[in-house]
Tab-separated table of C-alpha atoms and ligand atoms in Angstrom:
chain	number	residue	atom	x	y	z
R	14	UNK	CA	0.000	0.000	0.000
R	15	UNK	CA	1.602	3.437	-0.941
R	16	UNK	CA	1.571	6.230	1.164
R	17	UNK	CA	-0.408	8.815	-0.381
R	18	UNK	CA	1.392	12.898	-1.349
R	19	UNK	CA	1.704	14.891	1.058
R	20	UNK	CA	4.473	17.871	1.978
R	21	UNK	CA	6.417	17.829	5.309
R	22	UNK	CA	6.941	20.423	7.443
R	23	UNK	CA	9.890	20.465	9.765
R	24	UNK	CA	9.573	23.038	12.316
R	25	UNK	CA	13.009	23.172	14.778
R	26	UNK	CA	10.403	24.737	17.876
R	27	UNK	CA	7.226	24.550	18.926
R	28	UNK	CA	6.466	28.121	18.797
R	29	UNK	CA	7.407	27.423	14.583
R	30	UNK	CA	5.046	24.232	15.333
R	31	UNK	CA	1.523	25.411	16.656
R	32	UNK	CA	2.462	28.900	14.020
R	33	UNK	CA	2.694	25.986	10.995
R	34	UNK	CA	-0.766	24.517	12.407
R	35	UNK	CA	-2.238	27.267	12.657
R	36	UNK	CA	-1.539	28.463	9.153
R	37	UNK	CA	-2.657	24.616	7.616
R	38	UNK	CA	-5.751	24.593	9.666
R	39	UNK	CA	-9.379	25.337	8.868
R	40	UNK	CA	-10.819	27.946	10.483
R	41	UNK	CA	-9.558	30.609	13.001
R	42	UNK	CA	-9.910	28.378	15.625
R	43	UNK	CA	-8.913	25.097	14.619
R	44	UNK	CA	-12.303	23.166	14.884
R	45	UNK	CA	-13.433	21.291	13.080
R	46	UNK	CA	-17.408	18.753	12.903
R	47	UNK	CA	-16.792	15.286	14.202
R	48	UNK	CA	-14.627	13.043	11.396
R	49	UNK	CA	-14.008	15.737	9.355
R	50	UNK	CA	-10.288	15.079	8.003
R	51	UNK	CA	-7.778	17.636	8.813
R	52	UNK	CA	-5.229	19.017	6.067
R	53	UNK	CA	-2.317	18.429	8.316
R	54	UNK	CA	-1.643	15.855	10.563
R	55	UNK	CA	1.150	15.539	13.227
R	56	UNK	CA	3.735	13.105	13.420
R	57	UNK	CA	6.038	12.200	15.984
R	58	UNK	CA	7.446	8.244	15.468
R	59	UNK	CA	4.981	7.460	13.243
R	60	UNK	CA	4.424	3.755	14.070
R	61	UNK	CA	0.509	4.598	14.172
R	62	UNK	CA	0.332	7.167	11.428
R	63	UNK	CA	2.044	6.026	8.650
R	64	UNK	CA	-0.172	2.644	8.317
R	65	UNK	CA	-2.936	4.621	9.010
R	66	UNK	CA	-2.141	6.997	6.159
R	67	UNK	CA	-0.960	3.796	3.886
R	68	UNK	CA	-4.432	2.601	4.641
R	69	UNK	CA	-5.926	5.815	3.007
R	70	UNK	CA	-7.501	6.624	6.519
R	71	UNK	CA	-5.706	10.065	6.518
R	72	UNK	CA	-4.880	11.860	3.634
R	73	UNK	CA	-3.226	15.087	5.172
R	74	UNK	CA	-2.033	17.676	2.356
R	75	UNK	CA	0.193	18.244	4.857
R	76	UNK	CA	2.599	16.539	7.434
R	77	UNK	CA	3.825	18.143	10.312
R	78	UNK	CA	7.133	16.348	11.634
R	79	UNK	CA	8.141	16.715	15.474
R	80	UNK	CA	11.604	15.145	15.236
R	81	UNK	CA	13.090	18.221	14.617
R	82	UNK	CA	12.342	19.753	17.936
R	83	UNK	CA	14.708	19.171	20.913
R	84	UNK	CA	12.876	20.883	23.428
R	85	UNK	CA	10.058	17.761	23.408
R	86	UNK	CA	12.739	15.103	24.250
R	87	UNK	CA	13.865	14.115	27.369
R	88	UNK	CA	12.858	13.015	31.108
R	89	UNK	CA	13.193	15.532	33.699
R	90	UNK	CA	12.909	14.813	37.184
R	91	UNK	CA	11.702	18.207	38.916
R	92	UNK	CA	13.915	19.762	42.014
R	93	UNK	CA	10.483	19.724	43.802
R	94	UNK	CA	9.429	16.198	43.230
R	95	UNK	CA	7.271	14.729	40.800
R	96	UNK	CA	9.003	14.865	36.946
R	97	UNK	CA	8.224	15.960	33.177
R	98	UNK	CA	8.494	13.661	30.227
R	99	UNK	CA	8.851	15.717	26.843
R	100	UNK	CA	6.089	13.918	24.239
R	101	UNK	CA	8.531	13.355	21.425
R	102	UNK	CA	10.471	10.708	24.449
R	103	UNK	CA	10.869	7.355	23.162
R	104	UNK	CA	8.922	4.392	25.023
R	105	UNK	CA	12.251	2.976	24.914
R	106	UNK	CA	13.803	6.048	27.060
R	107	UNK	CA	11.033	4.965	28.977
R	108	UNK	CA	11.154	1.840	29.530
R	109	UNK	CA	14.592	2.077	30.502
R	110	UNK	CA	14.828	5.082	32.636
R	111	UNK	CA	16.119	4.212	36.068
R	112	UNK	CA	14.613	6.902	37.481
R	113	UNK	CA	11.262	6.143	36.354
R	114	UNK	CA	11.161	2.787	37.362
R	115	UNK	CA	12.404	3.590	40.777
R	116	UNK	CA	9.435	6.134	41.158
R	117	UNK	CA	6.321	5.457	38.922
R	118	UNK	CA	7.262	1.847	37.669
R	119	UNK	CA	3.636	1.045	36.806
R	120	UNK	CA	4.774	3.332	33.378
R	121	UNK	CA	7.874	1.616	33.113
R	122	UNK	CA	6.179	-1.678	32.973
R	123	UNK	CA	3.240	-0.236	30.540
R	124	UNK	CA	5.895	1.096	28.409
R	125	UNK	CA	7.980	-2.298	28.518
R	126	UNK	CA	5.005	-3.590	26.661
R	127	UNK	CA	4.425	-1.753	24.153
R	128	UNK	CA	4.365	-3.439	20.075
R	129	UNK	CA	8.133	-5.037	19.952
R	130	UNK	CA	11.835	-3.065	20.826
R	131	UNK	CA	12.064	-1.582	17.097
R	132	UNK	CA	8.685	0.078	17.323
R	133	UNK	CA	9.290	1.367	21.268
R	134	UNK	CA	12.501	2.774	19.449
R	135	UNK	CA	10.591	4.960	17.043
R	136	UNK	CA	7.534	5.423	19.363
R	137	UNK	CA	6.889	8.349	21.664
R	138	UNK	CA	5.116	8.798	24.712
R	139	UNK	CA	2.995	11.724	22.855
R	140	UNK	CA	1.927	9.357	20.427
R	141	UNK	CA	0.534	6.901	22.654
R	142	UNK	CA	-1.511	9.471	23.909
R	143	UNK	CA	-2.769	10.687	20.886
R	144	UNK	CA	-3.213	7.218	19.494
R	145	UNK	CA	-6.131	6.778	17.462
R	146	UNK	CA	-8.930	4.487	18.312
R	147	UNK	CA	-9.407	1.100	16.724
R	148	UNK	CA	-11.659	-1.119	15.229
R	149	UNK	CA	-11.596	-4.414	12.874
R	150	UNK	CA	-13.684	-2.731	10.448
R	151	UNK	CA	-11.874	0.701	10.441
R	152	UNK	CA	-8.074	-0.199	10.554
R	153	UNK	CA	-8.202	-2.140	6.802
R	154	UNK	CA	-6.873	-0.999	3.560
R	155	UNK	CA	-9.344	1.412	1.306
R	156	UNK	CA	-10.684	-1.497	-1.044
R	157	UNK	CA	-11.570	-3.483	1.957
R	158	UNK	CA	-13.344	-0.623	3.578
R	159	UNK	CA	-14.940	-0.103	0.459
R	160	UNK	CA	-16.063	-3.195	-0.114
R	161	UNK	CA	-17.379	-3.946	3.188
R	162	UNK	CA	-18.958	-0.311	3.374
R	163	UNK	CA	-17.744	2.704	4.837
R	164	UNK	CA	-18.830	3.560	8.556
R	165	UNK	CA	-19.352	6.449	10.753
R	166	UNK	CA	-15.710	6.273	11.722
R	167	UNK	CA	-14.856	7.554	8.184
R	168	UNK	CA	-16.831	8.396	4.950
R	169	UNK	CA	-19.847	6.786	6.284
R	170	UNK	CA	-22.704	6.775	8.907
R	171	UNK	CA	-23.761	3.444	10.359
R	172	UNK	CA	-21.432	1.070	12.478
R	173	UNK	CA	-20.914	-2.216	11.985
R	174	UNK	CA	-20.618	-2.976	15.457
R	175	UNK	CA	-23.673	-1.284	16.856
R	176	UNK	CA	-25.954	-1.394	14.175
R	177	UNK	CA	-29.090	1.063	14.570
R	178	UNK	CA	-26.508	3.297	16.653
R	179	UNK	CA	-25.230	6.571	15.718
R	180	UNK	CA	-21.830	6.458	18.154
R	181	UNK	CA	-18.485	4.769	16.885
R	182	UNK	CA	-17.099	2.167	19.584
R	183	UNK	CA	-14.012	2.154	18.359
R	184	UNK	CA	-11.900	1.307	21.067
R	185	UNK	CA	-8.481	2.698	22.469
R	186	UNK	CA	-5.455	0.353	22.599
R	187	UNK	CA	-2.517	2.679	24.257
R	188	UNK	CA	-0.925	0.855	26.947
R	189	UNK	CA	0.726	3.536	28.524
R	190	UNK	CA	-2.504	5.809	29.173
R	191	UNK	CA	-3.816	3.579	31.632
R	192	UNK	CA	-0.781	3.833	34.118
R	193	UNK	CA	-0.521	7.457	33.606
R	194	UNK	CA	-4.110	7.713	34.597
R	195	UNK	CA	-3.063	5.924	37.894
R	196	UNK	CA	-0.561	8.475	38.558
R	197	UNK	CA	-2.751	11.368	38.030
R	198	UNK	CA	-0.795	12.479	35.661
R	199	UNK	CA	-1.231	15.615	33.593
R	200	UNK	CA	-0.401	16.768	29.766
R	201	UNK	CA	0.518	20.067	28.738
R	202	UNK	CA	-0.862	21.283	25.142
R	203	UNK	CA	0.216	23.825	23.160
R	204	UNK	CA	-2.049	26.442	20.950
R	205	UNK	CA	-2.012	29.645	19.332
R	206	UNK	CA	-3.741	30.902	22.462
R	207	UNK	CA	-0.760	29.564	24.237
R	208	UNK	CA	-0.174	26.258	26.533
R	209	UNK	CA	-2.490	25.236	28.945
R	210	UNK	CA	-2.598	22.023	31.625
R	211	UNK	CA	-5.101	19.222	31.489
R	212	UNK	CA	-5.459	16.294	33.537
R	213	UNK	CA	-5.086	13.130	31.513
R	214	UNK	CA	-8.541	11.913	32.637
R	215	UNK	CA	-10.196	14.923	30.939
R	216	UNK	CA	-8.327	14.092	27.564
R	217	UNK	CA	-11.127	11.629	26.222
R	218	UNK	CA	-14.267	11.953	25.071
R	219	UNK	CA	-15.312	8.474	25.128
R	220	UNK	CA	-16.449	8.611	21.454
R	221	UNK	CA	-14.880	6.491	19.230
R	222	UNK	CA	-14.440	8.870	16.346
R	223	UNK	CA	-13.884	12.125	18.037
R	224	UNK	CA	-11.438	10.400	20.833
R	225	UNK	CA	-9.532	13.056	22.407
R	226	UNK	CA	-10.030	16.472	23.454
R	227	UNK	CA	-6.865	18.453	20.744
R	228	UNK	CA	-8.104	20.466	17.971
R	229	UNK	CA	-6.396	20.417	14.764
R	230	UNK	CA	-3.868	23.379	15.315
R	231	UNK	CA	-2.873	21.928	19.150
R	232	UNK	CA	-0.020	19.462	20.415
R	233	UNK	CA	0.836	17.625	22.960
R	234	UNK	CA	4.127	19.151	24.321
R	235	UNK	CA	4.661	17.531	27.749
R	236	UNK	CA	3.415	14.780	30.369
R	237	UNK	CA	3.980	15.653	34.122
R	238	UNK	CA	4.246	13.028	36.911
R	239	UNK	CA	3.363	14.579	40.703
R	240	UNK	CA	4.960	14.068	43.009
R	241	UNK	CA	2.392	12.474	44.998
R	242	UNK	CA	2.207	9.455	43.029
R	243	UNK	CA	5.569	8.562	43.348
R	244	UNK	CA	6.830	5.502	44.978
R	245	UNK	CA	3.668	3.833	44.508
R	246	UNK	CA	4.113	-0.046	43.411
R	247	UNK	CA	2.770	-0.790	40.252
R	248	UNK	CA	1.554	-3.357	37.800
R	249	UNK	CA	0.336	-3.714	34.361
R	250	UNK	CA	-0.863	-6.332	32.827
R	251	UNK	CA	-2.244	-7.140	28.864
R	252	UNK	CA	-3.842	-9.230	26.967
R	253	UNK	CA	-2.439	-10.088	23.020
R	254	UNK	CA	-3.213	-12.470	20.733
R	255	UNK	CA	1.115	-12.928	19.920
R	256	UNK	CA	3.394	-12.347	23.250
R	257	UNK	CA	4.680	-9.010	21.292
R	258	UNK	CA	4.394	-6.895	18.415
R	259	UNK	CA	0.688	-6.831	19.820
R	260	UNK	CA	-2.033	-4.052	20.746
R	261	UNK	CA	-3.943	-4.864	23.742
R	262	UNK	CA	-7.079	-6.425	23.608
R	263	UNK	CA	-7.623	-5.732	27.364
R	264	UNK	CA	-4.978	-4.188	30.012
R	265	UNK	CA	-5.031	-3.311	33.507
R	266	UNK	CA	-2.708	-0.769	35.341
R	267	UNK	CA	-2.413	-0.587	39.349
R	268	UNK	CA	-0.588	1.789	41.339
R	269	UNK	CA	-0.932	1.122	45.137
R	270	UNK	CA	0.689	2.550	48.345
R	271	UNK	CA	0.911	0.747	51.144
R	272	UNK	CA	1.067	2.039	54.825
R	273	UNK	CA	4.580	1.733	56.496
R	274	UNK	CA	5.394	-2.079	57.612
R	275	UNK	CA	4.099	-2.227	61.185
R	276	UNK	CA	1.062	-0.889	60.610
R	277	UNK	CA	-1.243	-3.961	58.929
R	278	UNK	CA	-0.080	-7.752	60.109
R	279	UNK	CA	1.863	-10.142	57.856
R	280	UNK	CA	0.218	-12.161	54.956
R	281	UNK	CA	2.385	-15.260	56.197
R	282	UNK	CA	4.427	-15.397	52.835
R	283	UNK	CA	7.515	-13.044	54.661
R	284	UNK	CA	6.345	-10.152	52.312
R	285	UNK	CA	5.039	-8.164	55.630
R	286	UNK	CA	1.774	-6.580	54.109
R	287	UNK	CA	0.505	-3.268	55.220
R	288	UNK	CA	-2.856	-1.674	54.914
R	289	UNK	CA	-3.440	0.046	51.419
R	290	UNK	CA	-2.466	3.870	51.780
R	291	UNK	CA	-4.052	4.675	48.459
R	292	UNK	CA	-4.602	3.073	45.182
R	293	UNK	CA	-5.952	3.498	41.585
R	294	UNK	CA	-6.829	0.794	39.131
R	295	UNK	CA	-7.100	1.970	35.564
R	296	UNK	CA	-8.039	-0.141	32.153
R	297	UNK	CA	-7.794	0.094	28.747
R	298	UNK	CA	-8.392	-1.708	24.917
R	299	UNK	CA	-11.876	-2.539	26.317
R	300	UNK	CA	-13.761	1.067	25.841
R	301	UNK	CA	-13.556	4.070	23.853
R	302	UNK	CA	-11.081	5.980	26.165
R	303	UNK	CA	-8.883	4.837	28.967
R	304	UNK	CA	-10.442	5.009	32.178
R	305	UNK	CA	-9.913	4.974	35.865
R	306	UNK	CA	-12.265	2.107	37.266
R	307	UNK	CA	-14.652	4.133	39.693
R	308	UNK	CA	-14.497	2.976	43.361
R	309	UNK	CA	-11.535	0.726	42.795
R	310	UNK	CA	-9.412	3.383	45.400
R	311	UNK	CA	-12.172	3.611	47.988
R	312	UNK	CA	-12.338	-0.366	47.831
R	313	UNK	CA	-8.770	-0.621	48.908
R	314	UNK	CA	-7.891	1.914	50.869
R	315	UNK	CA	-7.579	1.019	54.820
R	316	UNK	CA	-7.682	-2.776	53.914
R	317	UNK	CA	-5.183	-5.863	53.830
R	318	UNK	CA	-5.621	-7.037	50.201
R	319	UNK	CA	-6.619	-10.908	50.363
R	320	UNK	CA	-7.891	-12.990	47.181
R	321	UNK	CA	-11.268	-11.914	48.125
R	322	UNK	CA	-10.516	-8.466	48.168
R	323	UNK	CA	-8.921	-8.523	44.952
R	324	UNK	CA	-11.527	-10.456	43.255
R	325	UNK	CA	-13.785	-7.986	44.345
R	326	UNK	CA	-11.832	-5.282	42.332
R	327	UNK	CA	-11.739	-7.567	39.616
R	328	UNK	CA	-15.645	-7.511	39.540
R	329	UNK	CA	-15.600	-3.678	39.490
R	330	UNK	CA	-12.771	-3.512	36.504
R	331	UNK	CA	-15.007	-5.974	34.703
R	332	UNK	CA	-18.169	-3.946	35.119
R	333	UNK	CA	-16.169	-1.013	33.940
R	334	UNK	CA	-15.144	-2.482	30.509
R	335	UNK	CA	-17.803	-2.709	27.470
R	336	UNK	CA	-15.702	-4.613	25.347
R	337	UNK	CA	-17.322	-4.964	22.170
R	338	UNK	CA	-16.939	-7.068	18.156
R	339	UNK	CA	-14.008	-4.052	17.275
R	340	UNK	CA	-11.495	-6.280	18.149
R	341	UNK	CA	-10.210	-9.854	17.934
R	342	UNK	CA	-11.362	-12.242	20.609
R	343	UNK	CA	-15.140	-12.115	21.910
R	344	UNK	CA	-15.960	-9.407	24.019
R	345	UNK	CA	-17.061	-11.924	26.764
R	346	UNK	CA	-13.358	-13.171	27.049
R	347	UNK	CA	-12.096	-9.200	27.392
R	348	UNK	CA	-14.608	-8.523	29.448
R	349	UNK	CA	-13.397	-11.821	31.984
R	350	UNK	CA	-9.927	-11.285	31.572
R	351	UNK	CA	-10.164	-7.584	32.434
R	352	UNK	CA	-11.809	-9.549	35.786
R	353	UNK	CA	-8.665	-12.114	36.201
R	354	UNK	CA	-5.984	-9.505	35.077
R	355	UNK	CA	-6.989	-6.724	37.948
R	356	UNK	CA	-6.909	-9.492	40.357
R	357	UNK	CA	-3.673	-10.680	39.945
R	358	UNK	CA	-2.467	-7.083	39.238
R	359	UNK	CA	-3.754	-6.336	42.604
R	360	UNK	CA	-2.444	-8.785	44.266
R	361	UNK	CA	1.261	-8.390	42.695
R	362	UNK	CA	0.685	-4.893	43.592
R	363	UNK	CA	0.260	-5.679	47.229
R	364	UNK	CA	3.286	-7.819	47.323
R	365	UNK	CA	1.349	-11.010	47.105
S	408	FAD	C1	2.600	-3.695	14.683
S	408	FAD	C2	2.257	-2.618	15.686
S	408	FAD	C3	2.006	-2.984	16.987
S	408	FAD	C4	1.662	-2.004	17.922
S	408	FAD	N1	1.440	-2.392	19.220
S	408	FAD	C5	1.122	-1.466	20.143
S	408	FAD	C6	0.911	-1.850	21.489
S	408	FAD	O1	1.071	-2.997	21.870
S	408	FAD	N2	0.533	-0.895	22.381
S	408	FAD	C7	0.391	0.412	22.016
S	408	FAD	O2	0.071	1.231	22.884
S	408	FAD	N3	0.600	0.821	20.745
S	408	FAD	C8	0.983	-0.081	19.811
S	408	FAD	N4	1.231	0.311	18.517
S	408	FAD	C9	1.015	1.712	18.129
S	408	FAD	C10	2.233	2.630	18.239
S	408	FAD	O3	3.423	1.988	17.901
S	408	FAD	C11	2.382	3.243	19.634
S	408	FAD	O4	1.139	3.585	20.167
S	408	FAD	C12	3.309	4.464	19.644
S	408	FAD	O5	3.471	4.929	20.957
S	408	FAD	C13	2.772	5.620	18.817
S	408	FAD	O6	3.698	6.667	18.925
S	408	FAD	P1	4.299	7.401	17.649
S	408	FAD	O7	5.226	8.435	18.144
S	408	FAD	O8	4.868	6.427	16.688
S	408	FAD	O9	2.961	8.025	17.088
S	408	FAD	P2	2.620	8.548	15.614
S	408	FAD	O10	2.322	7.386	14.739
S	408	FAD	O11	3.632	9.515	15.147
S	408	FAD	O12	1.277	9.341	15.947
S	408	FAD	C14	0.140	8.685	16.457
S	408	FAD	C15	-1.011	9.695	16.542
S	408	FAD	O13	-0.746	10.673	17.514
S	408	FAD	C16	-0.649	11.981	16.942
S	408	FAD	N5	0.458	12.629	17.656
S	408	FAD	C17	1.695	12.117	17.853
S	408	FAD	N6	2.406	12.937	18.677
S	408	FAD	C18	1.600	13.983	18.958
S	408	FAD	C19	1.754	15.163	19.749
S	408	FAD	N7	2.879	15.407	20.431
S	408	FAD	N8	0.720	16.021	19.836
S	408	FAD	C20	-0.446	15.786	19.175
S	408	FAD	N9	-0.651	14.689	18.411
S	408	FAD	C21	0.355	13.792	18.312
S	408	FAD	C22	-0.444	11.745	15.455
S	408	FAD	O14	-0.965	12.817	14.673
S	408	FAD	C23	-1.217	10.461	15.239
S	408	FAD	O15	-2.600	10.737	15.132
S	408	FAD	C24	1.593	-0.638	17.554
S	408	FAD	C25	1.867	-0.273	16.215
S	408	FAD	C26	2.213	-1.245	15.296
S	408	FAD	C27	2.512	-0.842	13.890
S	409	SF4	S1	-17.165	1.066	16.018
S	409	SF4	FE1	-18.579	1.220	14.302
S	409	SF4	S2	-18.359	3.328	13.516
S	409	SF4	FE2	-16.615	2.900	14.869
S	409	SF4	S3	-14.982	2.226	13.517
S	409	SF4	FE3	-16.050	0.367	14.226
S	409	SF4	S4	-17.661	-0.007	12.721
S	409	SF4	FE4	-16.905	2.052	12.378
């Protein structure tokens, strides 16, 4: 499948970045009606957007390349506490940063899992964010999307999944989202109008076609970690179809705190188990948007996690997800292993 004409733009800041946006973009303001293609399109590693735009499913007149700009690279742990990751940093830096996986390891261990080493190399923490939605009947070549029939997604307006519907299910498959939800973390996006903070839980819509909150002539420039969430254990777990080079179909992240030893009694196994401090249980591939699993903190907190406990957090991650037919394996086996995943995750989580 060729990659269809487009002409890049290589801005070396990101004051030169949002300007170039803003030039390329309809309207004063960026916005655009639900769908509606954009005539230029960021890219950062461009593991996501260049099959997408071999597929035909964007056909930007224009490209706007982030590679260029040094200021979006890097981790930075702040004086203060808490840290900044710039959004063109590879999930490789990522995965590998010592100090990350010291202090908010439930990202190192989402990032660790991402597609296969060669992709982490070329992917960014940015564009796992941004990450489009996706769906068995949207992520096919042109002639199979014609000849199955366009749908709301793009060019069309019924779904295949939900017929009779008018919303697109498509669902989101980053893997880091999830454990940066669990840290509370937040992303910084830059505009014409200038930058402006937004906690990563406000970043989805929960519609499958209109995903994320960015209009056309915004990035993504930073993520920040607080400082309160670090030194939280943490856990994620997936589930693929191949043991790499694999989306998730479901995924779980936990980040729990524990109170100081002393303070809860032993679980018996020498791991000396105290009471949960705090914790957050988050979940993606199984709904539109990532999302923090409601109640999941409140369940924990001030307890000794047993099996029973955990289970019972499984139940609430499972009610959480509405897997549905946009990916491979039946929604009724996401929707269970969402239930055994945030168990064990739990549990590991807790020392267990
Ligand atoms: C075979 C294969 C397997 C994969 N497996 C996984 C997986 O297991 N888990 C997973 O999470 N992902 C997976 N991916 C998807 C992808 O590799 C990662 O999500 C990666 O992090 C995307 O980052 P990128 O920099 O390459 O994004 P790009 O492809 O450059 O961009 C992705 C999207 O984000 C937008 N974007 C990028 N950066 C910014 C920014 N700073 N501001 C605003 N918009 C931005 C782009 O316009 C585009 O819409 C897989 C991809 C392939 C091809
Ligand atoms: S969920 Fe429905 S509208 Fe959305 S991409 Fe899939 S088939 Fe298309």
């Amino acid at each position: 499948m060729s990659l269809p004409q487009f002409k890049l733009l290589r801005p070396r800041s990101i004051e030169e970045a949002v300007e170039l946006l803003a030039r390329h973009t309809n309207g004063t303001d960026g916005s655009r009606a639900s769908g509606q293609q954009t005539p230029i399109r960021i890219i950062a590693g461009g593991t996501d957007l260049i099959p997408s735009m071999r597929q035909k499913l964007f056909e930007p007149e224009y490209v706007l390349d982030l590679r260029g700009i040094p200021a979006l690279r890097g981790i930075r742990p702040d004086p203060t506490g808490g840290a900044e990751i710039g959004a063109l940093t590879s999930l490789r830096t990522i995965e590998r940063s010592e100090f990350l996986s010291r202090h908010y390891p439930v990202l190192t261990q989402a990032a660790a899992t991402v597609a296969s080493p060669v992709l982490r190399n070329m992917g960014t923490i940015g564009g796992n964010i941004c990450l489009d939605t996706r769906c068995l009947w949207y992520n096919q070549s042109l002639a199979w999307r014609k000849g199955c029939g366009f749908c709301i997604k793009k060019d069309g307006d019924l779904c295949h999944v939900a017929p009779g519907g008018k919303k697109c299910w498509a669902v989101f498959s980053g893997d880091t989202p999830p454990a940066l939800l669990c840290l509370q973390a937040e992303i910084e996006i830059a505009s014409p109008a200038g930058s402006r903070r937004v906690p990563l839980r406000d970043f989805y819509t929960g519609l499958g076609d209109d995903y994320r909150v960015l209009q056309p002539n915004e990035l993504v420039t930073r993520v920040f970690l607080p400082a309160s969430s670090a030194g939280y254990s943490g856990v994620y777990r997936k589930l693929r179809v191949r043991g790499s080079i694999d989306y998730p179909l479901a995924g779980v992240a936990v980040a729990l705190k524990r109170s100081p030893k002393g303070s809860g009694t032993g679980n018996g196994n020498g791991h000396g188990v105290g009471h949960v401090a705090d914790a957050r249980v988050a979940i993606t591939a199984v709904n539109p948007a990532p999302l923090l699993v409601k109640g999941a903190g409140e369940m924990l907190t001030g307890q000794l996690v047993d099996e029973a406990l955990a289970e019972t957090v499984g139940d609430l991650a499972a009610k959480t997800a509405k897997p549905l037919t946009t990916s491979a394996l039946t929604p009724e086996y996401r929707r269970e292993m969402i239930r055994v995943f945030t168990k064990r995750a739990v549990l590991a989580a807790a020392g267990h």
